[in-house]
Every structure is written in structure tokens, then in C-alpha cells.
Amino acid sequence: MTIKELNNELGNIDIYLLDQILKGRYSKEAKILDAGCGEGRNIIYFLNNGYNVFGIDQNPDAIRMLQFILGSKYPNCPKENFSVGEVTSISFENESFDLVISSAVLHFAKDHDHFQQMFSEMIRVLKPQGQLFVRMTSDIGLNGHKTNDTTGRYFLPDGNIRYLITQQKINELTEVFNLEFIEPIKTTNVSDFRCMTTLVLSKG
């Protein structure tokens, strides 16, 4: 398989989500929501393989581009599956999805309450025993950062301001929402500029 063929099959997928796919985590019957899907970089594999995929994003331009891609390459996937929406208010029924993906979304939370609203909504639409994939900035392994204020957002050495999840916050979330780890927490340190943590969880 050439690089071009591989790219056509996988898109610009998060490598840690690809890791879960390669481990066989997701059955073909899975109903999937990408909460903060953007232009769809994490759903190309699922579309190519006939999964039932949905997505929301607050950026109308991103959704329009994604719908254009669907119309030209995936005519069997309804454009209505992808719509403009906020993760704080997901327009689906309780326990609708077998997998919810949140890649590089939650660290844009404005404060603790905003983060909690987004996380709560993703858990609400997740089925029992459903899986949650989260990748976001954290303070795990990051030295030299300083807090912006009491909101949970931080000035990072790369010049950005991000909401950082902490080990304490992870512990709280797993207890409050009855979540279990499918895999241990994994964190990547990017040149001491930021740390990206991956959580792979199951809803009890």
C-alpha cells in the first residue's frame, strides 16, 4: 500500500485513536459520535469501513466542508449526520452511542464548569459499556507552567492558553461518572511545551 493509499484510507487520524482501531476495540455495529469533529479528520477510517458515524462541531465552515466531502466521496452517509452544535448541549438522546470521540476539544474549556458541562454531555449520550476516547492537554509531566487564574486554564510554554486536566480531575471524573479505564493513562510530552494525555474509558 502506498502512502497516498494509506492516507485515503485513514485520513489525518489521531495516532492514538488509530491505536485503538488496530486493537480491535470497535465493532462494525458501533454507532459513533465525534464530538468536535471539525472537518472530519478522525472519521475517515470509519466512513471508509461502513460505520454509522455522526459528528457535531461549533464551526459552521468545518461542517459545510465535511458535508461537501460526504457528498462527493460518501453518498451513502447522510449529510444530516453532521451538524453545527456545541458539546455543552449535544442534540441526541440519552445513551445513543457506542463510542464518543473527543480529540483536542476539551482543552478549549473556558473554566471548570464549561469543562464539566462538555464532559457530562458526552457521558449522557454514551451507552452503558460504551467507550469514550479523550485526548487533551494536561499538567501530567509538564514542568514550569503557571496558572492563568482559578478556572483551570494555564499559560503554556508554547504561548497558548489551555484548560489542563489533572490526575485529581481524572480521578474525580471516573468516580462521579462510574467510568473504568480500558487502558492506562498515556501522556506525551511535546518538548516541554505541552503535554497531551489520552484517556480510553468505559461507561459502567
mmCIF file of C-alpha atoms in Angstrom, residues 29 37 41 54 142 161 176 204:
data_model
loop_
_atom_site.group_PDB
_atom_site.id
_atom_site.type_symbol
_atom_site.label_atom_id
_atom_site.label_comp_id
_atom_site.label_asym_id
_atom_site.label_seq_id
_atom_site.Cartn_x
_atom_site.Cartn_y
_atom_site.Cartn_z
ATOM 1 C CA GLU A 29 -22.127 -2.325 14.564
ATOM 2 C CA CYS A 37 -15.396 16.683 14.591
ATOM 3 C CA ARG A 41 -10.017 14.026 10.245
ATOM 4 C CA PHE A 54 -22.234 11.212 13.467
ATOM 5 C CA LEU A 142 4.581 19.305 32.387
ATOM 6 C CA ILE A 161 -3.738 29.128 26.969
ATOM 7 C CA VAL A 176 -18.591 10.659 39.575
ATOM 8 C CA GLY A 204 -20.274 1.462 33.758
#
